[in-house]
Amino acid sequence: MEELFKVMIRTTFFYFFIVLLYRIMGKREIGQLGIIDLIVSILIAELVAISIENINDSVFLTVVPLILLVGLELLLAFVSIKSRTFRTIFGGKPSLIVCNGKINYQEMVKQRYTMDDLLLSLRQKSIKSIEEVEYAFLEPNGKLSIFKYNFLRMKSDYPMPLILDGELQQKALLHIRKNKYWLEKELRKKNLTIGEVFYAFYKGNKIYLVRQSDL
């Protein structure tokens, strides 16, 4: 009876303690968690499960590692905000699966994303056929973002990000059949360099941008 009481107390304590930790981390729904967030969540679950089972061990042997994990997660989140390279390495980046209504099989193989996965995602969005899709991006969290054709099935330009966090996006330039020198020439017309631009995207033969000084 005493052991059962200890288990109930520990379970109640860790329930409220984990709720507090997740409030601190600002977590969203599970499907939106990145790799780092998912690892931290798994470790938290394992540590708590072990602590509840080992009722003779001190609770602090679990509390201290949990606090360390949360501190590490917050530190990595801060670094990822400051460094796009770090964010790409640990969090990944979107992959273009469907472009202008055509499936990018090469990217699907690279991401180990099968046709069954693609069709399942389309059905979940109530889309009957791939022909209805103009663009589809496989997000780092595994979800598929879908952009359908407009009513008249007229092609629309997807806003390709040319500069993100001040860094040039070479793949986007290749997609629109442009190069770095073309972009630098366009920016010089606005008396800007690539390093002075925080975010820039290309749509409808125009460049839209946000300067670093605007932030």
PDB file of C-alpha atoms in Angstrom:
ATOM      1  CA  MET A   1       0.000   0.000   0.000  1.00  0.00           C
ATOM      2  CA  GLU A   2       2.859   2.349   0.842  1.00  0.00           C
ATOM      3  CA  GLU A   3       4.519   1.692  -2.542  1.00  0.00           C
ATOM      4  CA  LEU A   4       1.261   2.401  -4.354  1.00  0.00           C
ATOM      5  CA  PHE A   5       0.936   5.707  -2.489  1.00  0.00           C
ATOM      6  CA  LYS A   6       4.505   6.686  -3.464  1.00  0.00           C
ATOM      7  CA  VAL A   7       3.820   5.877  -7.117  1.00  0.00           C
ATOM      8  CA  MET A   8       0.671   8.014  -7.068  1.00  0.00           C
ATOM      9  CA  ILE A   9       2.514  10.915  -5.461  1.00  0.00           C
ATOM     10  CA  ARG A  10       5.393  10.707  -7.960  1.00  0.00           C
ATOM     11  CA  THR A  11       3.015  10.441 -10.906  1.00  0.00           C
ATOM     12  CA  THR A  12       1.038  13.502  -9.773  1.00  0.00           C
ATOM     13  CA  PHE A  13       4.228  15.478  -9.115  1.00  0.00           C
ATOM     14  CA  PHE A  14       5.765  14.711 -12.525  1.00  0.00           C
ATOM     15  CA  TYR A  15       2.472  15.416 -14.279  1.00  0.00           C
ATOM     16  CA  PHE A  16       2.415  19.022 -13.067  1.00  0.00           C
ATOM     17  CA  PHE A  17       6.196  19.362 -13.324  1.00  0.00           C
ATOM     18  CA  ILE A  18       6.231  18.288 -16.987  1.00  0.00           C
ATOM     19  CA  VAL A  19       3.297  20.603 -17.764  1.00  0.00           C
ATOM     20  CA  LEU A  20       5.390  23.422 -16.301  1.00  0.00           C
ATOM     21  CA  LEU A  21       8.447  22.412 -18.342  1.00  0.00           C
ATOM     22  CA  TYR A  22       6.489  22.328 -21.585  1.00  0.00           C
ATOM     23  CA  ARG A  23       4.996  25.718 -20.809  1.00  0.00           C
ATOM     24  CA  ILE A  24       8.538  27.029 -20.418  1.00  0.00           C
ATOM     25  CA  MET A  25       9.632  25.439 -23.703  1.00  0.00           C
ATOM     26  CA  GLY A  26       6.512  26.767 -25.463  1.00  0.00           C
ATOM     27  CA  LYS A  27       5.773  23.488 -27.218  1.00  0.00           C
ATOM     28  CA  ARG A  28       3.063  23.090 -29.797  1.00  0.00           C
ATOM     29  CA  GLU A  29       1.253  19.990 -30.989  1.00  0.00           C
ATOM     30  CA  ILE A  30       3.362  16.838 -31.483  1.00  0.00           C
ATOM     31  CA  GLY A  31       3.125  16.984 -35.280  1.00  0.00           C
ATOM     32  CA  GLN A  32       4.907  20.333 -35.248  1.00  0.00           C
ATOM     33  CA  LEU A  33       7.893  19.244 -33.166  1.00  0.00           C
ATOM     34  CA  GLY A  34      11.350  19.354 -34.736  1.00  0.00           C
ATOM     35  CA  ILE A  35      14.040  16.710 -34.292  1.00  0.00           C
ATOM     36  CA  ILE A  36      15.567  18.340 -31.210  1.00  0.00           C
ATOM     37  CA  ASP A  37      12.145  18.847 -29.595  1.00  0.00           C
ATOM     38  CA  LEU A  38      11.165  15.246 -30.298  1.00  0.00           C
ATOM     39  CA  ILE A  39      14.385  13.892 -28.761  1.00  0.00           C
ATOM     40  CA  VAL A  40      13.888  16.020 -25.651  1.00  0.00           C
ATOM     41  CA  SER A  41      10.275  14.804 -25.361  1.00  0.00           C
ATOM     42  CA  ILE A  42      11.341  11.141 -25.618  1.00  0.00           C
ATOM     43  CA  LEU A  43      14.085  11.602 -23.007  1.00  0.00           C
ATOM     44  CA  ILE A  44      11.683  13.350 -20.633  1.00  0.00           C
ATOM     45  CA  ALA A  45       9.176  10.497 -20.971  1.00  0.00           C
ATOM     46  CA  GLU A  46      11.876   7.867 -20.353  1.00  0.00           C
ATOM     47  CA  LEU A  47      13.345   9.636 -17.325  1.00  0.00           C
ATOM     48  CA  VAL A  48       9.931  10.104 -15.731  1.00  0.00           C
ATOM     49  CA  ALA A  49       8.942   6.477 -16.384  1.00  0.00           C
ATOM     50  CA  ILE A  50      12.160   5.229 -14.753  1.00  0.00           C
ATOM     51  CA  SER A  51      11.687   7.528 -11.754  1.00  0.00           C
ATOM     52  CA  ILE A  52       8.088   6.354 -11.184  1.00  0.00           C
ATOM     53  CA  GLU A  53       9.196   2.716 -11.292  1.00  0.00           C
ATOM     54  CA  ASN A  54      12.198   3.202  -8.999  1.00  0.00           C
ATOM     55  CA  ILE A  55      10.351   4.581  -5.984  1.00  0.00           C
ATOM     56  CA  ASN A  56      13.377   4.160  -3.709  1.00  0.00           C
ATOM     57  CA  ASP A  57      15.465   6.625  -5.712  1.00  0.00           C
ATOM     58  CA  SER A  58      15.389  10.322  -4.951  1.00  0.00           C
ATOM     59  CA  VAL A  59      13.096  12.451  -7.117  1.00  0.00           C
ATOM     60  CA  PHE A  60      15.958  14.921  -7.567  1.00  0.00           C
ATOM     61  CA  LEU A  61      17.848  12.306  -9.621  1.00  0.00           C
ATOM     62  CA  THR A  62      15.150  12.857 -12.243  1.00  0.00           C
ATOM     63  CA  VAL A  63      14.365  16.535 -11.678  1.00  0.00           C
ATOM     64  CA  VAL A  64      17.970  17.649 -12.265  1.00  0.00           C
ATOM     65  CA  PRO A  65      18.326  15.893 -15.675  1.00  0.00           C
ATOM     66  CA  LEU A  66      14.904  17.235 -16.715  1.00  0.00           C
ATOM     67  CA  ILE A  67      15.930  20.799 -15.885  1.00  0.00           C
ATOM     68  CA  LEU A  68      19.210  20.241 -17.759  1.00  0.00           C
ATOM     69  CA  LEU A  69      17.326  18.970 -20.830  1.00  0.00           C
ATOM     70  CA  VAL A  70      14.980  21.963 -20.826  1.00  0.00           C
ATOM     71  CA  GLY A  71      17.913  24.361 -20.426  1.00  0.00           C
ATOM     72  CA  LEU A  72      19.721  22.661 -23.313  1.00  0.00           C
ATOM     73  CA  GLU A  73      16.611  22.795 -25.488  1.00  0.00           C
ATOM     74  CA  LEU A  74      16.147  26.526 -24.813  1.00  0.00           C
ATOM     75  CA  LEU A  75      19.820  27.164 -25.580  1.00  0.00           C
ATOM     76  CA  LEU A  76      19.621  25.278 -28.874  1.00  0.00           C
ATOM     77  CA  ALA A  77      16.393  27.115 -29.766  1.00  0.00           C
ATOM     78  CA  PHE A  78      18.174  30.441 -29.204  1.00  0.00           C
ATOM     79  CA  VAL A  79      21.154  29.350 -31.332  1.00  0.00           C
ATOM     80  CA  SER A  80      18.830  28.168 -34.117  1.00  0.00           C
ATOM     81  CA  ILE A  81      17.188  31.608 -34.213  1.00  0.00           C
ATOM     82  CA  LYS A  82      20.588  33.260 -34.604  1.00  0.00           C
ATOM     83  CA  SER A  83      22.087  30.743 -37.050  1.00  0.00           C
ATOM     84  CA  ARG A  84      20.286  29.493 -40.141  1.00  0.00           C
ATOM     85  CA  THR A  85      23.077  26.961 -40.767  1.00  0.00           C
ATOM     86  CA  PHE A  86      22.513  25.412 -37.344  1.00  0.00           C
ATOM     87  CA  ARG A  87      18.739  25.454 -37.911  1.00  0.00           C
ATOM     88  CA  THR A  88      19.124  23.688 -41.257  1.00  0.00           C
ATOM     89  CA  ILE A  89      21.492  21.005 -39.917  1.00  0.00           C
ATOM     90  CA  PHE A  90      19.383  20.094 -36.892  1.00  0.00           C
ATOM     91  CA  GLY A  91      15.908  21.074 -38.059  1.00  0.00           C
ATOM     92  CA  GLY A  92      16.079  20.409 -41.786  1.00  0.00           C
ATOM     93  CA  LYS A  93      14.438  22.459 -44.523  1.00  0.00           C
ATOM     94  CA  PRO A  94      11.404  22.106 -46.814  1.00  0.00           C
ATOM     95  CA  SER A  95      11.711  19.931 -49.924  1.00  0.00           C
ATOM     96  CA  LEU A  96       9.861  20.706 -53.145  1.00  0.00           C
ATOM     97  CA  ILE A  97       7.949  17.511 -54.000  1.00  0.00           C
ATOM     98  CA  VAL A  98       5.577  18.889 -56.652  1.00  0.00           C
ATOM     99  CA  CYS A  99       6.490  21.854 -58.845  1.00  0.00           C
ATOM    100  CA  ASN A 100       4.149  23.309 -61.483  1.00  0.00           C
ATOM    101  CA  GLY A 101       2.037  20.165 -61.282  1.00  0.00           C
ATOM    102  CA  LYS A 102       4.992  17.819 -61.889  1.00  0.00           C
ATOM    103  CA  ILE A 103       6.291  15.350 -59.305  1.00  0.00           C
ATOM    104  CA  ASN A 104       9.949  15.770 -58.353  1.00  0.00           C
ATOM    105  CA  TYR A 105      10.877  12.069 -58.190  1.00  0.00           C
ATOM    106  CA  GLN A 106      14.534  12.825 -57.526  1.00  0.00           C
ATOM    107  CA  GLU A 107      13.674  14.776 -54.382  1.00  0.00           C
ATOM    108  CA  MET A 108      11.221  12.091 -53.284  1.00  0.00           C
ATOM    109  CA  VAL A 109      13.966   9.442 -53.486  1.00  0.00           C
ATOM    110  CA  LYS A 110      16.357  11.741 -51.613  1.00  0.00           C
ATOM    111  CA  GLN A 111      13.811  12.239 -48.808  1.00  0.00           C
ATOM    112  CA  ARG A 112      12.717   8.551 -48.901  1.00  0.00           C
ATOM    113  CA  TYR A 113       9.178   9.782 -49.545  1.00  0.00           C
ATOM    114  CA  THR A 114       7.085   7.250 -51.458  1.00  0.00           C
ATOM    115  CA  MET A 115       4.134   7.680 -53.791  1.00  0.00           C
ATOM    116  CA  ASP A 116       1.973   6.025 -51.127  1.00  0.00           C
ATOM    117  CA  ASP A 117       3.055   8.741 -48.668  1.00  0.00           C
ATOM    118  CA  LEU A 118       2.237  11.440 -51.214  1.00  0.00           C
ATOM    119  CA  LEU A 119      -1.192  10.017 -52.080  1.00  0.00           C
ATOM    120  CA  LEU A 120      -2.020   9.558 -48.396  1.00  0.00           C
ATOM    121  CA  SER A 121      -1.205  13.222 -47.696  1.00  0.00           C
ATOM    122  CA  LEU A 122      -3.363  14.304 -50.635  1.00  0.00           C
ATOM    123  CA  ARG A 123      -6.308  12.222 -49.429  1.00  0.00           C
ATOM    124  CA  GLN A 124      -5.983  13.750 -45.967  1.00  0.00           C
ATOM    125  CA  LYS A 125      -6.388  17.172 -47.623  1.00  0.00           C
ATOM    126  CA  SER A 126      -9.437  15.925 -49.595  1.00  0.00           C
ATOM    127  CA  ILE A 127      -7.514  16.107 -52.869  1.00  0.00           C
ATOM    128  CA  LYS A 128      -8.539  13.418 -55.349  1.00  0.00           C
ATOM    129  CA  SER A 129      -5.711  13.696 -57.857  1.00  0.00           C
ATOM    130  CA  ILE A 130      -2.139  14.988 -58.134  1.00  0.00           C
ATOM    131  CA  GLU A 131      -3.342  16.982 -61.152  1.00  0.00           C
ATOM    132  CA  GLU A 132      -5.067  19.371 -58.735  1.00  0.00           C
ATOM    133  CA  VAL A 133      -1.734  20.264 -57.091  1.00  0.00           C
ATOM    134  CA  GLU A 134       0.523  23.021 -58.405  1.00  0.00           C
ATOM    135  CA  TYR A 135       3.095  23.008 -55.580  1.00  0.00           C
ATOM    136  CA  ALA A 136       3.735  20.691 -52.647  1.00  0.00           C
ATOM    137  CA  PHE A 137       6.442  21.045 -50.009  1.00  0.00           C
ATOM    138  CA  LEU A 138       7.553  18.348 -47.588  1.00  0.00           C
ATOM    139  CA  GLU A 139       8.157  20.255 -44.355  1.00  0.00           C
ATOM    140  CA  PRO A 140      10.890  19.365 -41.810  1.00  0.00           C
ATOM    141  CA  ASN A 141       8.216  18.010 -39.440  1.00  0.00           C
ATOM    142  CA  GLY A 142       7.084  15.489 -42.076  1.00  0.00           C
ATOM    143  CA  LYS A 143       3.866  17.253 -43.082  1.00  0.00           C
ATOM    144  CA  LEU A 144       3.060  18.082 -46.694  1.00  0.00           C
ATOM    145  CA  SER A 145       2.121  21.693 -47.492  1.00  0.00           C
ATOM    146  CA  ILE A 146      -0.058  21.767 -50.604  1.00  0.00           C
ATOM    147  CA  PHE A 147      -0.901  24.627 -52.971  1.00  0.00           C
ATOM    148  CA  LYS A 148      -3.716  23.788 -55.370  1.00  0.00           C
ATOM    149  CA  TYR A 149      -4.234  25.225 -58.832  1.00  0.00           C
ATOM    150  CA  ASN A 150      -6.580  28.184 -59.025  1.00  0.00           C
ATOM    151  CA  PHE A 151     -10.056  27.865 -60.498  1.00  0.00           C
ATOM    152  CA  LEU A 152      -8.909  28.497 -64.088  1.00  0.00           C
ATOM    153  CA  ARG A 153      -5.830  26.257 -63.642  1.00  0.00           C
ATOM    154  CA  MET A 154      -3.604  29.184 -64.553  1.00  0.00           C
ATOM    155  CA  LYS A 155      -0.004  28.865 -63.442  1.00  0.00           C
ATOM    156  CA  SER A 156       0.982  31.108 -60.580  1.00  0.00           C
ATOM    157  CA  ASP A 157       4.472  31.991 -59.445  1.00  0.00           C
ATOM    158  CA  TYR A 158       5.417  30.588 -56.079  1.00  0.00           C
ATOM    159  CA  PRO A 159       7.291  33.188 -54.004  1.00  0.00           C
ATOM    160  CA  MET A 160      10.787  31.670 -54.158  1.00  0.00           C
ATOM    161  CA  PRO A 161      12.960  32.788 -51.205  1.00  0.00           C
ATOM    162  CA  LEU A 162      16.194  34.183 -52.655  1.00  0.00           C
ATOM    163  CA  ILE A 163      17.648  35.402 -49.345  1.00  0.00           C
ATOM    164  CA  LEU A 164      16.856  34.010 -45.889  1.00  0.00           C
ATOM    165  CA  ASP A 165      18.361  35.484 -42.729  1.00  0.00           C
ATOM    166  CA  GLY A 166      20.853  37.336 -44.908  1.00  0.00           C
ATOM    167  CA  GLU A 167      22.044  34.145 -46.682  1.00  0.00           C
ATOM    168  CA  LEU A 168      21.802  33.520 -50.417  1.00  0.00           C
ATOM    169  CA  GLN A 169      19.607  30.572 -51.475  1.00  0.00           C
ATOM    170  CA  GLN A 170      21.361  29.016 -54.460  1.00  0.00           C
ATOM    171  CA  LYS A 171      18.667  26.409 -55.176  1.00  0.00           C
ATOM    172  CA  ALA A 172      16.009  29.091 -55.461  1.00  0.00           C
ATOM    173  CA  LEU A 173      18.142  31.001 -57.957  1.00  0.00           C
ATOM    174  CA  LEU A 174      18.624  27.868 -60.040  1.00  0.00           C
ATOM    175  CA  HIS A 175      14.874  27.255 -59.957  1.00  0.00           C
ATOM    176  CA  ILE A 176      14.124  30.650 -61.521  1.00  0.00           C
ATOM    177  CA  ARG A 177      17.102  30.277 -63.892  1.00  0.00           C
ATOM    178  CA  LYS A 178      19.045  33.171 -62.386  1.00  0.00           C
ATOM    179  CA  ASN A 179      22.426  33.492 -60.684  1.00  0.00           C
ATOM    180  CA  LYS A 180      24.153  35.401 -57.896  1.00  0.00           C
ATOM    181  CA  TYR A 181      25.432  38.119 -60.253  1.00  0.00           C
ATOM    182  CA  TRP A 182      21.909  38.829 -61.498  1.00  0.00           C
ATOM    183  CA  LEU A 183      20.675  39.192 -57.920  1.00  0.00           C
ATOM    184  CA  GLU A 184      23.570  41.452 -56.942  1.00  0.00           C
ATOM    185  CA  LYS A 185      22.832  43.629 -59.988  1.00  0.00           C
ATOM    186  CA  GLU A 186      19.148  43.915 -59.012  1.00  0.00           C
ATOM    187  CA  LEU A 187      20.072  44.809 -55.429  1.00  0.00           C
ATOM    188  CA  ARG A 188      22.547  47.480 -56.571  1.00  0.00           C
ATOM    189  CA  LYS A 189      19.627  49.247 -58.230  1.00  0.00           C
ATOM    190  CA  LYS A 190      18.247  49.646 -54.697  1.00  0.00           C
ATOM    191  CA  ASN A 191      21.689  50.531 -53.280  1.00  0.00           C
ATOM    192  CA  LEU A 192      21.789  47.267 -51.348  1.00  0.00           C
ATOM    193  CA  THR A 193      24.066  44.263 -50.984  1.00  0.00           C
ATOM    194  CA  ILE A 194      23.083  40.681 -50.124  1.00  0.00           C
ATOM    195  CA  GLY A 195      24.385  41.135 -46.568  1.00  0.00           C
ATOM    196  CA  GLU A 196      22.053  44.093 -46.021  1.00  0.00           C
ATOM    197  CA  VAL A 197      18.941  42.065 -46.878  1.00  0.00           C
ATOM    198  CA  PHE A 198      17.252  39.932 -44.231  1.00  0.00           C
ATOM    199  CA  TYR A 199      14.633  38.327 -46.481  1.00  0.00           C
ATOM    200  CA  ALA A 200      13.948  38.515 -50.204  1.00  0.00           C
ATOM    201  CA  PHE A 201      11.639  36.526 -52.454  1.00  0.00           C
ATOM    202  CA  TYR A 202      10.929  36.464 -56.169  1.00  0.00           C
ATOM    203  CA  LYS A 203       7.427  36.459 -57.624  1.00  0.00           C
ATOM    204  CA  GLY A 204       5.945  37.706 -60.853  1.00  0.00           C
ATOM    205  CA  ASN A 205       9.361  38.818 -62.189  1.00  0.00           C
ATOM    206  CA  LYS A 206       9.772  41.098 -59.172  1.00  0.00           C
ATOM    207  CA  ILE A 207      11.929  40.971 -56.067  1.00  0.00           C
ATOM    208  CA  TYR A 208      10.325  41.745 -52.728  1.00  0.00           C
ATOM    209  CA  LEU A 209      12.613  42.268 -49.775  1.00  0.00           C
ATOM    210  CA  VAL A 210      12.989  43.117 -46.110  1.00  0.00           C
ATOM    211  CA  ARG A 211      16.121  45.023 -45.140  1.00  0.00           C
ATOM    212  CA  GLN A 212      18.180  44.164 -42.086  1.00  0.00           C
ATOM    213  CA  SER A 213      17.710  47.770 -40.968  1.00  0.00           C
ATOM    214  CA  ASP A 214      13.894  47.355 -41.044  1.00  0.00           C
ATOM    215  CA  LEU A 215      14.004  44.804 -38.208  1.00  0.00           C
TER     216      LEU A 215
END
